[in-house]
Backbone as CSV, one residue per row, in Angstrom:
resi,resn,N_x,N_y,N_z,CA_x,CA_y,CA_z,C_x,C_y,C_z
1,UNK,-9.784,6.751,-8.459,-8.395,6.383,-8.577,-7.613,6.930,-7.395
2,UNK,-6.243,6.178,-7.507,-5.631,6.737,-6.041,-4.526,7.415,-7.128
3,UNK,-3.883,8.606,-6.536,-2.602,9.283,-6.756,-1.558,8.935,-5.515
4,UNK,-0.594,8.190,-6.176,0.939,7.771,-5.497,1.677,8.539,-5.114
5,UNK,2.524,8.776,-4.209,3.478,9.712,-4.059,4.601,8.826,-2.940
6,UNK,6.178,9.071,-3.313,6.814,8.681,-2.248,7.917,7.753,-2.659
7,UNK,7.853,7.003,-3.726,8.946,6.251,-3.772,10.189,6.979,-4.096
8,UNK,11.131,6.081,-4.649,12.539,6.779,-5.353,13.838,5.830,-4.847
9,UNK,15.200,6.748,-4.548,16.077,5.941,-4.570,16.767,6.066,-3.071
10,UNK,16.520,4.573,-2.056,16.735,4.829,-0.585,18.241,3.818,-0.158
11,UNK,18.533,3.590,0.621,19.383,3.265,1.034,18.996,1.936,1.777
12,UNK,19.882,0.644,1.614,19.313,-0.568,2.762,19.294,-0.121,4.256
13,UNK,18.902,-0.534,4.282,18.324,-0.234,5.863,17.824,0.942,6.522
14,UNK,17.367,1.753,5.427,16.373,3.291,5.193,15.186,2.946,5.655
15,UNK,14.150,4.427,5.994,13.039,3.449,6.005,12.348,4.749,4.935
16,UNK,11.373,4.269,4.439,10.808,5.105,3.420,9.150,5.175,3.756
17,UNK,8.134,6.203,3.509,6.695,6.129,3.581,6.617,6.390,1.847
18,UNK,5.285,5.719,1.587,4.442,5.701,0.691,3.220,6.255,0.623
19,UNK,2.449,7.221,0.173,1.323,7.961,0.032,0.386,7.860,-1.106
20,UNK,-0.604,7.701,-0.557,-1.878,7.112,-1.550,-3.223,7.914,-1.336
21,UNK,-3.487,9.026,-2.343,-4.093,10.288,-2.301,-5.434,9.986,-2.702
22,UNK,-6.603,9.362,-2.777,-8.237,9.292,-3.107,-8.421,10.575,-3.795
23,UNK,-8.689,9.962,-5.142,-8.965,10.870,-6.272,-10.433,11.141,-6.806
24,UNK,-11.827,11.272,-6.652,-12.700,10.933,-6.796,-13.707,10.083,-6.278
25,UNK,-13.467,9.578,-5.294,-14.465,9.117,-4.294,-14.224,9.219,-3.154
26,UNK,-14.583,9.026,-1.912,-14.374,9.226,-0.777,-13.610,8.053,0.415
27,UNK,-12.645,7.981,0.582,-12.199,7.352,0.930,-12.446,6.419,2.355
28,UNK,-13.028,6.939,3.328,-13.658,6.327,4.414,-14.218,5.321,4.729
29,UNK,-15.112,4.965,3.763,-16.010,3.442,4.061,-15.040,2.538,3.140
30,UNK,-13.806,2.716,2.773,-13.510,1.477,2.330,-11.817,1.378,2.725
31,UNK,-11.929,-0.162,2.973,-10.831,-0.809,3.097,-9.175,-0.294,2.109
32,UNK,-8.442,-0.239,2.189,-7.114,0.244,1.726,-6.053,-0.801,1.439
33,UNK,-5.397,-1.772,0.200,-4.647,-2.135,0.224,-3.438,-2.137,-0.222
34,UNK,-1.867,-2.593,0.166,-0.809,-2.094,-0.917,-0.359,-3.426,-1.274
35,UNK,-0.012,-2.911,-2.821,0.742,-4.332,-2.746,2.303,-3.766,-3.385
36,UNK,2.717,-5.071,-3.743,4.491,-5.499,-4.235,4.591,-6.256,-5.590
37,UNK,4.843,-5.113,-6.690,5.480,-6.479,-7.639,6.650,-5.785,-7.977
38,UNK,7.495,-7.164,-8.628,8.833,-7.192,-9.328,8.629,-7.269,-10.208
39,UNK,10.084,-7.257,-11.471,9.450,-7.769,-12.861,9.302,-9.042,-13.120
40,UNK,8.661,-9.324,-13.909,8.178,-10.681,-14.136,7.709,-11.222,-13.263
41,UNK,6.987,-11.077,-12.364,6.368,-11.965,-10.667,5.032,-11.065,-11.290
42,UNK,4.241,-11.766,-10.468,2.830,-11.056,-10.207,2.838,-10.243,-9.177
43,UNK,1.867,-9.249,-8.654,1.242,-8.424,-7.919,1.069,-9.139,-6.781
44,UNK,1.468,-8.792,-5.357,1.280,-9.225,-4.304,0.522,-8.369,-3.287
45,UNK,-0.275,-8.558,-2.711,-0.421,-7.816,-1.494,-0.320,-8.363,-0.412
46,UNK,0.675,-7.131,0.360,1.442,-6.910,1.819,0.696,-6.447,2.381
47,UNK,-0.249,-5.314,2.786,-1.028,-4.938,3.964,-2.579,-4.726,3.803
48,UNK,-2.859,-4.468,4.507,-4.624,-4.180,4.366,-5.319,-3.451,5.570
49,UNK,-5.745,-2.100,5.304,-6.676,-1.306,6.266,-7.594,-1.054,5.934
50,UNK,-8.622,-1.655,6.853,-9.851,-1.816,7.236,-10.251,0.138,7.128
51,UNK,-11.933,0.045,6.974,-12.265,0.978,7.515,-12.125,1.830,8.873
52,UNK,-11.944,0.691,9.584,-12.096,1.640,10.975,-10.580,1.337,11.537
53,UNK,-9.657,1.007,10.615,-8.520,0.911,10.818,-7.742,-0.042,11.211
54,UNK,-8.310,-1.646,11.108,-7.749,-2.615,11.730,-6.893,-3.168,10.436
55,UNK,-5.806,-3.633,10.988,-4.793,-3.619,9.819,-4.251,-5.141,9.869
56,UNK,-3.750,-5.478,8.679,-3.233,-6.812,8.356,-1.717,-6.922,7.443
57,UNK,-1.314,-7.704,7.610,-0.158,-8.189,6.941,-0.011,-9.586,6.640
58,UNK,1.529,-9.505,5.715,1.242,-10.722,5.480,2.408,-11.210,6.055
59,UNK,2.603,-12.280,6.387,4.057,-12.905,7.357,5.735,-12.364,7.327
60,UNK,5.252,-12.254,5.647,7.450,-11.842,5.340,7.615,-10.558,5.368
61,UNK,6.668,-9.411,5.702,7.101,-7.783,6.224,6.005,-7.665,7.498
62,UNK,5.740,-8.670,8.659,5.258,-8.497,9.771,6.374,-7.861,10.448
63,UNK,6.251,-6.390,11.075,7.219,-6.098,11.788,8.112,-4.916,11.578
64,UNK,8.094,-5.050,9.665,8.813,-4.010,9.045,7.998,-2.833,8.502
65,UNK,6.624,-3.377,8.207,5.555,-2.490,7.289,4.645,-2.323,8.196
66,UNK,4.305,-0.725,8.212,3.008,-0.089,8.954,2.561,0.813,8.187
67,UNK,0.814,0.139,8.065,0.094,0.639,6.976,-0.519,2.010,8.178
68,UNK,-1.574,2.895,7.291,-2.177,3.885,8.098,-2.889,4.693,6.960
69,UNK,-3.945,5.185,7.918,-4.691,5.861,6.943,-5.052,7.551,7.699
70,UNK,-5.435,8.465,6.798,-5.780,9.446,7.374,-6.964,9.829,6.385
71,UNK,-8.484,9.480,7.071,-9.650,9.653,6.237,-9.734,11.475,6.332
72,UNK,-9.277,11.987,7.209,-9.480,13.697,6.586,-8.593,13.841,5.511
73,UNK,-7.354,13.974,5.010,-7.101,14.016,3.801,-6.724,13.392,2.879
74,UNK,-7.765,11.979,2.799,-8.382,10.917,1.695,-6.959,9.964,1.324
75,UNK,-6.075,10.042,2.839,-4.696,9.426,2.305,-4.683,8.151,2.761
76,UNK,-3.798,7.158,1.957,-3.628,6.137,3.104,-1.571,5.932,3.009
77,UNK,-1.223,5.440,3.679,-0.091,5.379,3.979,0.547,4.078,4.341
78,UNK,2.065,3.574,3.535,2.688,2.354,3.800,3.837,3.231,4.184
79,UNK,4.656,2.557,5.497,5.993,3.161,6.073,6.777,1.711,5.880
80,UNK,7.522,1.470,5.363,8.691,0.775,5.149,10.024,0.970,6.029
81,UNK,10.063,-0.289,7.076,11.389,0.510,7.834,12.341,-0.865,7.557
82,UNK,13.211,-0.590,7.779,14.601,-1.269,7.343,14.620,-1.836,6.342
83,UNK,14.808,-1.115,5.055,14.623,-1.633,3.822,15.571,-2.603,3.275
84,UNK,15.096,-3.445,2.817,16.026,-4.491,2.481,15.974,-4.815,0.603
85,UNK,17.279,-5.014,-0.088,16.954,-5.712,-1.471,15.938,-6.093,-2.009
86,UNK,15.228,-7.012,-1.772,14.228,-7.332,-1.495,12.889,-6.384,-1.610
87,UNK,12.932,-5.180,-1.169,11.980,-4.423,-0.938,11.742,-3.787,-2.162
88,UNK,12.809,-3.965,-2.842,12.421,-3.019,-4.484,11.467,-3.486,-5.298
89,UNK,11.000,-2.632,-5.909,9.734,-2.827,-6.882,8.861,-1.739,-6.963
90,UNK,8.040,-1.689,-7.702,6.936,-1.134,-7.381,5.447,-1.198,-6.672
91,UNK,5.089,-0.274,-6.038,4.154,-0.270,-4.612,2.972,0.315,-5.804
92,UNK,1.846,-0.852,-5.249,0.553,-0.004,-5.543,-0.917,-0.147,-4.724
93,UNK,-1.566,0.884,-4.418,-2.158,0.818,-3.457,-3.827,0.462,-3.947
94,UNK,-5.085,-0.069,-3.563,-5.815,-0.319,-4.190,-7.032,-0.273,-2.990
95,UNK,-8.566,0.043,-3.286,-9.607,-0.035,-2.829,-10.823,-0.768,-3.952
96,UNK,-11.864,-1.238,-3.009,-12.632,-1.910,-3.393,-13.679,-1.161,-3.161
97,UNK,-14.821,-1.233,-3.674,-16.681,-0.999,-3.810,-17.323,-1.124,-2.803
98,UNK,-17.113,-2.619,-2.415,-17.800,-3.515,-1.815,-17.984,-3.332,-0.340
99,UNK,-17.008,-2.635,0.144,-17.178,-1.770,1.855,-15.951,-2.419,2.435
100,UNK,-15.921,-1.936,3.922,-14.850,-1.269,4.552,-13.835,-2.712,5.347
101,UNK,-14.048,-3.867,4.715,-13.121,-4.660,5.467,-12.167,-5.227,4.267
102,UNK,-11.044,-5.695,5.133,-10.569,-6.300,3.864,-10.864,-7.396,3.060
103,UNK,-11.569,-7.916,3.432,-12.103,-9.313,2.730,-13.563,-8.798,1.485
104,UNK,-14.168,-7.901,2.256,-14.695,-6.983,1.176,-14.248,-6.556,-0.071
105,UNK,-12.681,-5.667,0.684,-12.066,-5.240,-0.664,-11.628,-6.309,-1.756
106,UNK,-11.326,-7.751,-0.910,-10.538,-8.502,-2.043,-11.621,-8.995,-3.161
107,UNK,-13.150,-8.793,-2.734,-14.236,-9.338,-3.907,-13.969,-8.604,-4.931
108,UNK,-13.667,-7.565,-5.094,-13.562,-6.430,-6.209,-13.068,-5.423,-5.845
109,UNK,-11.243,-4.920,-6.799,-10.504,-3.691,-6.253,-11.155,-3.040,-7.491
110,UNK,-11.783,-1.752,-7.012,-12.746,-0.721,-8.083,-10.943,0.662,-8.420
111,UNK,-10.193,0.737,-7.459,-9.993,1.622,-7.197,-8.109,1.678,-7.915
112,UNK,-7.192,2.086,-8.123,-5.793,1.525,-7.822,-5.231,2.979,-8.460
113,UNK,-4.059,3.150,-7.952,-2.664,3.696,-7.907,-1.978,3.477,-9.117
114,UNK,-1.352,4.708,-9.548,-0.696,4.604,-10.843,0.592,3.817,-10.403
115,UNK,1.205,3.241,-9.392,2.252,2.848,-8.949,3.099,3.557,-8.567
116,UNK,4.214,2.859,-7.793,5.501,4.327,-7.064,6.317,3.196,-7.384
117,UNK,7.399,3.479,-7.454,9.070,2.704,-7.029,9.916,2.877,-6.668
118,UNK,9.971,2.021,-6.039,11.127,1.749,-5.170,12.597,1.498,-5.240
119,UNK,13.576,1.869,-4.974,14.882,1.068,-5.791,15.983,1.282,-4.164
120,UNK,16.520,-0.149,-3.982,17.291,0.110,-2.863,18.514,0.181,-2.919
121,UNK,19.252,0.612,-2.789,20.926,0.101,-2.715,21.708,-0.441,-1.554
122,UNK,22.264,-1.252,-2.026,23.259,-1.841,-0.455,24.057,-1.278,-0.224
């Protein structure tokens, strides 16, 4: 499991990091993803880091969101900069079994985050 740390209550155009702590397995050989839901919407995922660190997004926070990982202390990390309305919800971060790319991780997430949230004000 991952342990969350980081959300709360930011300001629009704040930028906020998110922390995602590897609880029981080792975090290195596998891929890292976060996602976004609201209420009532489904679960989205916004970024994706690779094992060896090659990172992805998805079109509508290209620019704003930089994922990162730090395999010495089993963390991975979403930085949120210019937060917008929009950005609220809750963040949850997730790994897969299956090995270290992201297309790997999406066959099967073994791994996930109790969630963080987010709440913005204008």
């Amino acid at each position: 499991q991952f342990v969350e740390s980081g959300g709360g209550l930011v300001r629009s155009g704040d930028s906020l990091t998110l922390s995602c702590r590897a609880s029981g397995f080792i975090l290195e050989s596998y891929a890292v993803a976060w996602f976004h839901q609201t209420p009532g919407k489904e679960r989205k995922q916004v970024s994706c880091i690779t094992s060896n660190g090659t990172t992805e997004y998805v079109e509508s926070v290209k620019g704003r969101l930089t994922i990162d990982r730090d395999n010495a202390k089993e963390t991975a990390y979403l930085r949120i900069h210019s937060l917008r309305p929009e950005d609220a919800g809750f963040y949850y971060c997730a790994a897969g079994a299956y090995g270290g790319t992201c297309a790997q991780m999406r066959l099967g997430l073994e791994w996930w985050g109790q969630g963080t949230q987010v709440t913005v004000s204008s």
